[in-house]
Coordinates of C-alpha atoms in Angstrom, one line a residue:
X1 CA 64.5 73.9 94.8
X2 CA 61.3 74.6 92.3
X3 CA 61.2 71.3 90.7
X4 CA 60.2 72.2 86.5
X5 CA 58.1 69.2 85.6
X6 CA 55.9 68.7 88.5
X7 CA 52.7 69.7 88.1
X8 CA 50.2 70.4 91.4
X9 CA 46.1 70.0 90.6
X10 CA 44.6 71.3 93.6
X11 CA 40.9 70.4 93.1
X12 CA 38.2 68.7 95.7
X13 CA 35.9 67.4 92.7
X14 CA 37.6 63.8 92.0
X15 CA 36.1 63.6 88.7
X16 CA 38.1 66.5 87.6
X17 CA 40.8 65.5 89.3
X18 CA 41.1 62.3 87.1
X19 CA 40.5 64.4 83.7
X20 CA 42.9 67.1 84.5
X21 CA 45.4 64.0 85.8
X22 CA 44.7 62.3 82.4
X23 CA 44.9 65.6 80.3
X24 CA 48.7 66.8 81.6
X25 CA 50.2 63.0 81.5
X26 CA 53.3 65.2 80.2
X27 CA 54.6 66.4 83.8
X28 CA 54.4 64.7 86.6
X29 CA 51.0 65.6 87.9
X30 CA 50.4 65.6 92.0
X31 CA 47.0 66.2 93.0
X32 CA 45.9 67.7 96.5
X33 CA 42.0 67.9 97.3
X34 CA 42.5 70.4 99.9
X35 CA 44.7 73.3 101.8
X36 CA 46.5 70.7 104.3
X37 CA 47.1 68.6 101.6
X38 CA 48.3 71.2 99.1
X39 CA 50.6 72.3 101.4
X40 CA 51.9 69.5 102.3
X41 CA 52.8 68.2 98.5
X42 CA 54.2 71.9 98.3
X43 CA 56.8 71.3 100.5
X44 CA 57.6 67.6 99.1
X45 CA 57.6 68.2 95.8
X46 CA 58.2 72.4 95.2
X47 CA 56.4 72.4 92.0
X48 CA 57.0 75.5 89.8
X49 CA 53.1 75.4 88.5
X50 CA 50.3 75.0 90.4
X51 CA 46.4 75.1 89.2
X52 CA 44.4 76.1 91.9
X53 CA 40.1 75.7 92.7
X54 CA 39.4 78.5 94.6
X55 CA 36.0 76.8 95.6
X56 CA 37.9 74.1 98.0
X57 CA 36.2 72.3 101.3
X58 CA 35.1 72.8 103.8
X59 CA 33.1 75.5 101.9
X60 CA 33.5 75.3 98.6
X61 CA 30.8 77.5 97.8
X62 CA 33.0 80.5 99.2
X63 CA 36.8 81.7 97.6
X64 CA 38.2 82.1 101.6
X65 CA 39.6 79.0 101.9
X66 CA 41.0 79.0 98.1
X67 CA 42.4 82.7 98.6
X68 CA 44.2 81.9 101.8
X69 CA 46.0 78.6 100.4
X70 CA 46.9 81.0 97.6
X71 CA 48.3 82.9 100.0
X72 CA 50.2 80.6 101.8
X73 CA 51.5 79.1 99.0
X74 CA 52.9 82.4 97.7
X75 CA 54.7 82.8 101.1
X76 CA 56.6 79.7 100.9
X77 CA 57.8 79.7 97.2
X78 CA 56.9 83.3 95.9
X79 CA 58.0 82.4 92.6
X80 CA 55.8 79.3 92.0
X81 CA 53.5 79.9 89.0
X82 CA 49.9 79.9 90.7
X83 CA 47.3 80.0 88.2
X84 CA 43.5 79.9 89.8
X85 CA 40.6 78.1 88.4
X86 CA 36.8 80.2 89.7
X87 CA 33.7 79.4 88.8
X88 CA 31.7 81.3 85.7
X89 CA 30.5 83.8 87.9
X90 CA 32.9 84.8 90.3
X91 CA 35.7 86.9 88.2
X92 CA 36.0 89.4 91.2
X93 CA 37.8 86.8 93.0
X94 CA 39.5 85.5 90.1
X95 CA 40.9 89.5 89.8
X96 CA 41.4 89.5 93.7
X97 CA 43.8 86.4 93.2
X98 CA 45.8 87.9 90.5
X99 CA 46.2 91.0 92.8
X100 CA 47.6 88.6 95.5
X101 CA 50.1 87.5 93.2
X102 CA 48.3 84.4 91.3
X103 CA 50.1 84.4 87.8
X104 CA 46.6 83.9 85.9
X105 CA 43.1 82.5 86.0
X106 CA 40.9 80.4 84.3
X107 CA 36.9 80.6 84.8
X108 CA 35.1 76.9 84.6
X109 CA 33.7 74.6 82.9
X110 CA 37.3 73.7 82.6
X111 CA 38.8 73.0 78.9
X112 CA 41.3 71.1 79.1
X113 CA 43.0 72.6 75.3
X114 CA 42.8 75.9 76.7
X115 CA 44.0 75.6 80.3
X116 CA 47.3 73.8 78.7
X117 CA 48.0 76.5 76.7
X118 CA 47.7 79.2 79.9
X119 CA 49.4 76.5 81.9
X120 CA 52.7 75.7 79.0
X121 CA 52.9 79.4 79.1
X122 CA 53.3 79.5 82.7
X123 CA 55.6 76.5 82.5
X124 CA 58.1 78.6 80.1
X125 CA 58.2 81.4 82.2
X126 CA 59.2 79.9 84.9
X127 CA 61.9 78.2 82.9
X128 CA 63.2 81.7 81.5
X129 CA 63.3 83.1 84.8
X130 CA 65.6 80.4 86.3
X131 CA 67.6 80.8 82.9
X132 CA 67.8 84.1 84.2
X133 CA 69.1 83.7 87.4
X134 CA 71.6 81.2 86.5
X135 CA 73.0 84.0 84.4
X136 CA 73.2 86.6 87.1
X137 CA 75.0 84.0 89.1
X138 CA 77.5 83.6 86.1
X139 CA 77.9 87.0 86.1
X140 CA 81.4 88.0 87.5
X141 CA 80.3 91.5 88.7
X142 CA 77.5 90.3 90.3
X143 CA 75.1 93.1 92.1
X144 CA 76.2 95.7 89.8
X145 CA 73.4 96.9 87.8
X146 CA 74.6 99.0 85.3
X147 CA 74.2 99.5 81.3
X148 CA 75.2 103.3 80.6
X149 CA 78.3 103.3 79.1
X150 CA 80.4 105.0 81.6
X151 CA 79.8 101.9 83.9
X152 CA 80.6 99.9 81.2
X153 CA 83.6 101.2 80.7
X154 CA 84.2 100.8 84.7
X155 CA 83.2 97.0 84.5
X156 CA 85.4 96.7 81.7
X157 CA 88.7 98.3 83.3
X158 CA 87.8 96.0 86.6
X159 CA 87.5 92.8 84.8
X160 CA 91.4 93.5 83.1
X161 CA 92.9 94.6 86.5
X162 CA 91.2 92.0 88.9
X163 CA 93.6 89.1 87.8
X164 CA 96.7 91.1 88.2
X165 CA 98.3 91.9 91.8
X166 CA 98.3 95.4 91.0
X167 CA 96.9 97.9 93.8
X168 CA 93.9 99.7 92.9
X169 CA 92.5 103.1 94.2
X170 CA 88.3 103.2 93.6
X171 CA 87.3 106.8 93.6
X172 CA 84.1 108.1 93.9
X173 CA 81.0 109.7 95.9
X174 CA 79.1 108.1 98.6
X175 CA 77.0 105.4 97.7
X176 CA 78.4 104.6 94.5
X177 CA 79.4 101.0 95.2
X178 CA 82.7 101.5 95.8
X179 CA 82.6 98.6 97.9
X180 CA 80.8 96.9 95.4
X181 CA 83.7 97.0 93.2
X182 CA 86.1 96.1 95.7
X183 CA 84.4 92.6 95.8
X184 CA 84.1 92.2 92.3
X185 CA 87.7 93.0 92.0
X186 CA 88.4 89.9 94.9
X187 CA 85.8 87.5 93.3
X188 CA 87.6 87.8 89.8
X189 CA 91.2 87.1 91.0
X190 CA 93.1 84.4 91.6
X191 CA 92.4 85.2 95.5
X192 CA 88.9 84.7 95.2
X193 CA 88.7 81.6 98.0
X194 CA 90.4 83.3 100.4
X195 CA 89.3 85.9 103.1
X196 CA 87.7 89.1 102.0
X197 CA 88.4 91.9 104.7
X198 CA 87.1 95.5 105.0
X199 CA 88.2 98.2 107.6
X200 CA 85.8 101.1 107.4
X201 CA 88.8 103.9 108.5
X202 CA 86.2 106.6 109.1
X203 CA 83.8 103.9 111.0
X204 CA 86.1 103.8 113.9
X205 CA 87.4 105.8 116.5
X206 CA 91.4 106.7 116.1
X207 CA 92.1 105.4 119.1
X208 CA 91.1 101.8 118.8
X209 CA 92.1 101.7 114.6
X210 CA 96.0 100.8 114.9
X211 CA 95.0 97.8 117.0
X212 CA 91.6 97.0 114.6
X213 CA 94.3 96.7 111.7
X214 CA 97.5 95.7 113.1
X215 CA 96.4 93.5 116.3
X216 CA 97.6 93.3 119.7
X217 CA 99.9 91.6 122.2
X218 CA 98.7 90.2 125.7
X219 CA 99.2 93.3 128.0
X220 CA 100.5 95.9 124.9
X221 CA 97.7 98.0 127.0
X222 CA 95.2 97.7 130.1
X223 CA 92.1 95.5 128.6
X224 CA 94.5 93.5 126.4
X225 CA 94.3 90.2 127.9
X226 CA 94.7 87.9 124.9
X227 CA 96.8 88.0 122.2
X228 CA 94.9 89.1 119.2
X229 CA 95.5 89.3 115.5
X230 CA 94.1 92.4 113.4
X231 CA 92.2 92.7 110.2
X232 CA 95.0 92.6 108.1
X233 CA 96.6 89.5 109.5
X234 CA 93.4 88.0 108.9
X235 CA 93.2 88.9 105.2
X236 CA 95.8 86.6 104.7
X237 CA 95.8 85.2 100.8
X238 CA 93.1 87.2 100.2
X239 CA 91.7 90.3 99.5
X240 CA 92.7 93.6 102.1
X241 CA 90.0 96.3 101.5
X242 CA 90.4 99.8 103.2
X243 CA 87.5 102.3 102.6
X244 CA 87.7 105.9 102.9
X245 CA 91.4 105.5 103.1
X246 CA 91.4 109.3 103.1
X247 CA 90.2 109.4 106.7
X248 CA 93.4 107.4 107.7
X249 CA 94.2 109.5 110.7
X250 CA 98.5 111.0 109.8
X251 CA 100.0 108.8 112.4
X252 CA 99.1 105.7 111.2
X253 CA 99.7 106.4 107.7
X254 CA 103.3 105.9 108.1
X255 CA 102.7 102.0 109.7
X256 CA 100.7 101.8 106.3
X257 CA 103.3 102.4 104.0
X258 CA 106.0 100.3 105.5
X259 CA 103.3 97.3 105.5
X260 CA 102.5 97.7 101.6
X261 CA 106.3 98.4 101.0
X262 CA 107.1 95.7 103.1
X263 CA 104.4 93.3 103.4
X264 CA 105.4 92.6 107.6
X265 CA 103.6 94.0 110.0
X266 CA 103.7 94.5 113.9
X267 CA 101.4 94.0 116.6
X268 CA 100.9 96.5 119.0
X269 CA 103.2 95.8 122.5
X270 CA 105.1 93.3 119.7
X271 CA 108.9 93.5 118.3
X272 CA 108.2 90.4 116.3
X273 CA 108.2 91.3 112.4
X274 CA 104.8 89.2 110.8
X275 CA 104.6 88.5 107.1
X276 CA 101.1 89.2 105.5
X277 CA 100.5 88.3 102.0
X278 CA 97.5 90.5 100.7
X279 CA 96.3 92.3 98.2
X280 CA 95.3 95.9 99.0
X281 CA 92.3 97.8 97.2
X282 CA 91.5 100.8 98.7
X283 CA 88.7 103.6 98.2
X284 CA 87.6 107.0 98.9
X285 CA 85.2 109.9 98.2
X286 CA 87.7 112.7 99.0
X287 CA 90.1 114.3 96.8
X288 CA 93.5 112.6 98.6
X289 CA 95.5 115.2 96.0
X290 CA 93.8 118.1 98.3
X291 CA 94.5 116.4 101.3
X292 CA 98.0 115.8 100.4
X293 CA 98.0 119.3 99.5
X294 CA 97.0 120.1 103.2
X295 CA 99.3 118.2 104.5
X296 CA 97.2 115.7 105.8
X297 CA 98.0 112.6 103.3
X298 CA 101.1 111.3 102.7
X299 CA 102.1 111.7 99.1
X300 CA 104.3 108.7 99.1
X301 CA 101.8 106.9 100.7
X302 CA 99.2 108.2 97.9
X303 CA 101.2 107.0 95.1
X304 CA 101.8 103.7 96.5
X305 CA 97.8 102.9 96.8
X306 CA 97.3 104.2 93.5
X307 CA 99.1 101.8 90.9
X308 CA 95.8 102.0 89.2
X309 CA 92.8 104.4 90.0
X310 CA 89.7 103.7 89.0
X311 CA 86.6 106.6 89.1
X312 CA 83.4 105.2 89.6
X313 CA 80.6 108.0 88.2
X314 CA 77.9 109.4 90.6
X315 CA 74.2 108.1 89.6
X316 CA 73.2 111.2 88.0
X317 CA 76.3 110.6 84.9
X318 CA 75.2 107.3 84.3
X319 CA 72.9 107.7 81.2
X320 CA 69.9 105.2 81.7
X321 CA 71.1 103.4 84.8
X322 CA 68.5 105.4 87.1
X323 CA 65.8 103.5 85.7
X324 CA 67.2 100.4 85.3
X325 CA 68.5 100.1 89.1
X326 CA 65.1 101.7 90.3
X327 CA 63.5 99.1 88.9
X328 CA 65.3 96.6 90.0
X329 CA 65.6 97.6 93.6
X330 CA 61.7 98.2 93.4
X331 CA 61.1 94.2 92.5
X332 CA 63.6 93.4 95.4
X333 CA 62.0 95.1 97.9
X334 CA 58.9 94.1 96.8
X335 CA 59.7 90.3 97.6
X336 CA 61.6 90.8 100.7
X337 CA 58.9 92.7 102.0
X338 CA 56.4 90.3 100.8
X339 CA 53.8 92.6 99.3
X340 CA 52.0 92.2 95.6
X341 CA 54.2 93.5 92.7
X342 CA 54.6 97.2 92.5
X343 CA 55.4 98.9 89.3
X344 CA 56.6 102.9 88.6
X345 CA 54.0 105.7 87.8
X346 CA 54.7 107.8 84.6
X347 CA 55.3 110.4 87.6
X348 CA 57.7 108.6 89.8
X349 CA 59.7 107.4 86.9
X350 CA 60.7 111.4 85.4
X351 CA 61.4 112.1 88.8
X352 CA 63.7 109.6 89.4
X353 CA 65.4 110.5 86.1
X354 CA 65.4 114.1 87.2
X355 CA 66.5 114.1 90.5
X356 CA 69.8 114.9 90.9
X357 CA 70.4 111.9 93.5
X358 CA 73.3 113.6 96.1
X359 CA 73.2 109.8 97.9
X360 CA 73.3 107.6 94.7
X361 CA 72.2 104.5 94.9
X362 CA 72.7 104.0 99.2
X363 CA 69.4 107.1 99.0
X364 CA 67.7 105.1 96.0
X365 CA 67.2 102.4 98.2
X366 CA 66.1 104.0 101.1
X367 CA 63.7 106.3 99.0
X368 CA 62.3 102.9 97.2
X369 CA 62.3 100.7 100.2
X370 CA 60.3 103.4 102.2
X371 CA 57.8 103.5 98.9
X372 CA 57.3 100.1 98.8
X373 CA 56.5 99.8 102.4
X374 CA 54.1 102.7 102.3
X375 CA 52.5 102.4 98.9
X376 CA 48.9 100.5 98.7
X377 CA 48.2 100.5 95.4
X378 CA 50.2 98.9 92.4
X379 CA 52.1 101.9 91.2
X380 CA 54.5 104.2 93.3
X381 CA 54.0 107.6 92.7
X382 CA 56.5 110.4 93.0
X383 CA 55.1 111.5 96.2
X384 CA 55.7 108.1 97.7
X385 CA 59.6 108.6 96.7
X386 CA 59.5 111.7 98.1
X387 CA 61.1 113.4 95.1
X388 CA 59.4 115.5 92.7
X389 CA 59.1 115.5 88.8
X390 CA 58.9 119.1 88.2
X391 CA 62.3 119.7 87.0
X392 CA 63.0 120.7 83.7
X393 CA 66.0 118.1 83.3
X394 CA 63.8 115.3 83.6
X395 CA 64.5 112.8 80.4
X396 CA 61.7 113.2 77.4
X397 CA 59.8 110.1 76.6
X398 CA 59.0 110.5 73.0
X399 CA 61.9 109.2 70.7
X400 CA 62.3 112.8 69.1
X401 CA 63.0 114.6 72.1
X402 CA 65.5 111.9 73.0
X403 CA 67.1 112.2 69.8
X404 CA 67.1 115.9 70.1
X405 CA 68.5 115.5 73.3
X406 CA 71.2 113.2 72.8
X407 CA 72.4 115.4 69.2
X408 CA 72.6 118.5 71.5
X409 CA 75.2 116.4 73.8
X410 CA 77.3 115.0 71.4
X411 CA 78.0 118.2 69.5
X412 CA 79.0 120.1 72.8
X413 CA 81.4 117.2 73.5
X414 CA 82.7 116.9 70.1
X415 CA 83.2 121.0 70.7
X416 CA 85.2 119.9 73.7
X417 CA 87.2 117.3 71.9
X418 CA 88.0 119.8 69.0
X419 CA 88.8 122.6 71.1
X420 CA 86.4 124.3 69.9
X421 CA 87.5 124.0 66.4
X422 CA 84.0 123.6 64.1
X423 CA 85.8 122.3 61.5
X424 CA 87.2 119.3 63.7
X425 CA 84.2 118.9 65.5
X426 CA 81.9 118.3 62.2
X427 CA 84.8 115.9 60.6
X428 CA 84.1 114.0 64.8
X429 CA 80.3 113.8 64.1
X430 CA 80.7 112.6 60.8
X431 CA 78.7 115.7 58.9
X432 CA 79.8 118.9 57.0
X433 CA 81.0 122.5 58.7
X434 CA 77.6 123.8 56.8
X435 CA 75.4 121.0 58.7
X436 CA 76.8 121.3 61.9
X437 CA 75.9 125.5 62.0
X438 CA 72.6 124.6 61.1
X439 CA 72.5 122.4 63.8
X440 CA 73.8 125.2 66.1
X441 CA 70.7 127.1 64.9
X442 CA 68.6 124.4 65.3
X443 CA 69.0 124.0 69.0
X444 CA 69.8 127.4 69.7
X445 CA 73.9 127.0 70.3
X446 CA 74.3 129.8 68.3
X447 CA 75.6 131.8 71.5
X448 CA 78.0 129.2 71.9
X449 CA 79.6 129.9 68.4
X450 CA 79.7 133.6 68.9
X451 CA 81.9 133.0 72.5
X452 CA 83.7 130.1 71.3
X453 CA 84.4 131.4 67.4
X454 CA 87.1 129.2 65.9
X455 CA 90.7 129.6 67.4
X456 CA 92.0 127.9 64.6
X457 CA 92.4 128.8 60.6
X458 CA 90.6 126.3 59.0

């Protein structure tokens, strides 16, 4: 762990290293006069600021041997606050640094007032950012990124059923987080050190599913030579998670619903009766009410998983999560992949607002992943993303357009709320009948009106 008040001087000239000792007496200074040495007190002590002469032996009249400590240094603790120290002349390396991942830098001869304030500022960085991450880990939902109000509202609705026993039914498309949600749901209940256990039903074959989630006798078949439990057994106290329940093949549907209206279970080749205490979430992207309609769900079945159903929005509802999650996913990848911080063009970032995002977030992170990997420069464009920004749904960056934007959708929905009746819809938005037809005019809903004239007397 980073420690917050130690201090590493990494300097071969010994004179300085006594004034810059004597100068920082508030942390607890180490000093290294070289790259074995600075490495070494790196790994001892894990300092979260480090001040480093590029200039260091055995040629300090060259930035090589400086550069490459910085480097190593950044591979072992990539957050550590590295801030280099070059000589009058030599910014270009000082820049060079700071595009390896050095926090700042500080050209000699070295003042001692100024270099505390640059190295304070560091210091309260650092502590923010591990302010920061204690939060996340506070956090109940933690991995979901989210601040448009729909999730919200999602988040919200999970925090109030995840204490209760209840069994819940996530809904939505592929690569929403559905699974996500699942865990959030087990982490917040009174479950939450117990097993975890999720049975992909589409995953595997139909053949081999019945014994994945019910287990197995010694000889129930040829290959069974062991007695073995199934996923559900091993859920036990915890947290049973089924995803795409809607690929449940028929015939084991019926085993399903006498195990949640039951709670015993039998193992293939068995006649003894097993009680299981679980709690059962499941989740799909189909539409089981079609499927039941096909005859290929079990209604009673259906309304036994679904005490409470919970619709999780595709990525291209959520107002202003693109962004937010793009960004996020951009610094991730950044550090596992171990390359220099990247950042959005202005191209990149109204394409990923206007693209209409069929994967959600499972093709954000392969599109952003791929970027990062490919991308040499400190910006990803578009064209690294692979998507393309000519779209004329792509969200305006100027606070008028927003507002314009955001006007136009909330008097179509209050329309929707009002059933089309103006008078209702103006009393929704707070404004008179008068201002809300000039606001038709203004952004050209006047076609609207003339379809949708009111059906009610005022």
């Amino acid at each position: 762990m980073i420690n917050s008040k130690v201090l590493l001087i990494i300097e071969d000239d010994p004179g300085l290293q006594k004034q810059l000792k004597w100068s920082f007496e508030q942390y607890e200074v180490v000093i290294a006069g070289n790259r074995d040495e600075a490495i070494a007190a790196l790994r001892r002590y894990m300092p979260s600021v480090v001040t480093l002469d590029l200039g260091l032996p055995p040629d300090p009249s060259n930035a090589s041997e400086g550069l490459a400590t910085l480097k190593e240094i950044l591979a072992l603790a990539p957050a550590t606050k590295v801030i280099v120290v070059t000589g009058n002349d030599d910014r270009a390396n000082a820049i060079h640094a700071v595009a390896l991942g050095a926090y700042d830098f500080y050209q000699k001869p070295v003042d001692p007032d100024v270099l505390s304030l640059i190295i304070e500022r560091a210091f309260q960085l650092d502590a923010l950012e591990r302010d920061y991450q204690v939060l996340q880990q506070q956090k109940p939902l933690t991995g979901v990124i989210a601040t448009s109000p729909q999730m919200q509202t999602v988040m919200r609705m999970i925090e109030k059923i995840a204490p209760t026993q209840a069994t819940v039914l996530l809904i939505g498309d592929s690569g929403t987080g559905k699974e996500l949600m699942a865990k959030a749901l087990h982490r917040l209940s009174a479950r939450a050190s117990q097993p975890f256990v999720a049975v992909n039903c589409a995953a595997i074959p139909e053949t081999l599913l019945e014994s994945e989630l019910f287990g197995y006798e010694k000889g129930a078949f040829t290959g069974a030579v062991a007695q073995t439990k199934g996923k559900i057994e091993y859920a036990q106290g915890g947290t049973f998670f089924l995803d795409e329940i809607g690929d449940l093949p028929f015939a084991l549907q019926a085993k399903l619903l006498r195990f949640i209206q039951e709670r015993v279970i039998e193992r293939l080749g068995g006649r003894k009766e097993i009680p299981v205490d679980v709690r059962i979430i499941c989740a799909t992207h189909r539409q089981l009410s079609d499927l039941i309609a096909q005859g290929n769900f079990r209604g009673d079945l259906y309304y036994r998983l679904s005490e409470i159903v919970v619709d999780i929005p595709p990525l291209r509802e959520r107002e202003g999560d693109i962004i937010t999650i793009a960004n996020v996913l951009l610094q991730r990848y950044c550090r596992e992949n171990n390359t220099k911080e990247k950042h959005f063009s202005h191209d990149a970032a109204r394409a990923l607002e206007a693209y209409a995002w069929p994967g959600n977030i499972r093709e954000m992170e392969n599109k952003i992943k791929r970027a990062v990997i490919l991308s040499d420069s400190n910006f990803v464009t578009a064209e690294e993303l692979e998507i393309s920004s000519d779209n004329d749904k792509s969200m305006p960056l100027n606070l008028k357009s927003v507002r314009e934007a955001a006007e136009t959708i909330a008097i179509k929905r209050a329309l929707t709320y009002a059933d089309n009746n103006v008078s209702e819809a103006a009393k929704l938005l707070g404004v008179t009948r008068p201002t809300l037809y000039g606001l038709f005019e203004k952004y050209g809903l006047q076609t609207m009106i003339r379809n949708h004239a009111d059906e009610h007397s005022d």
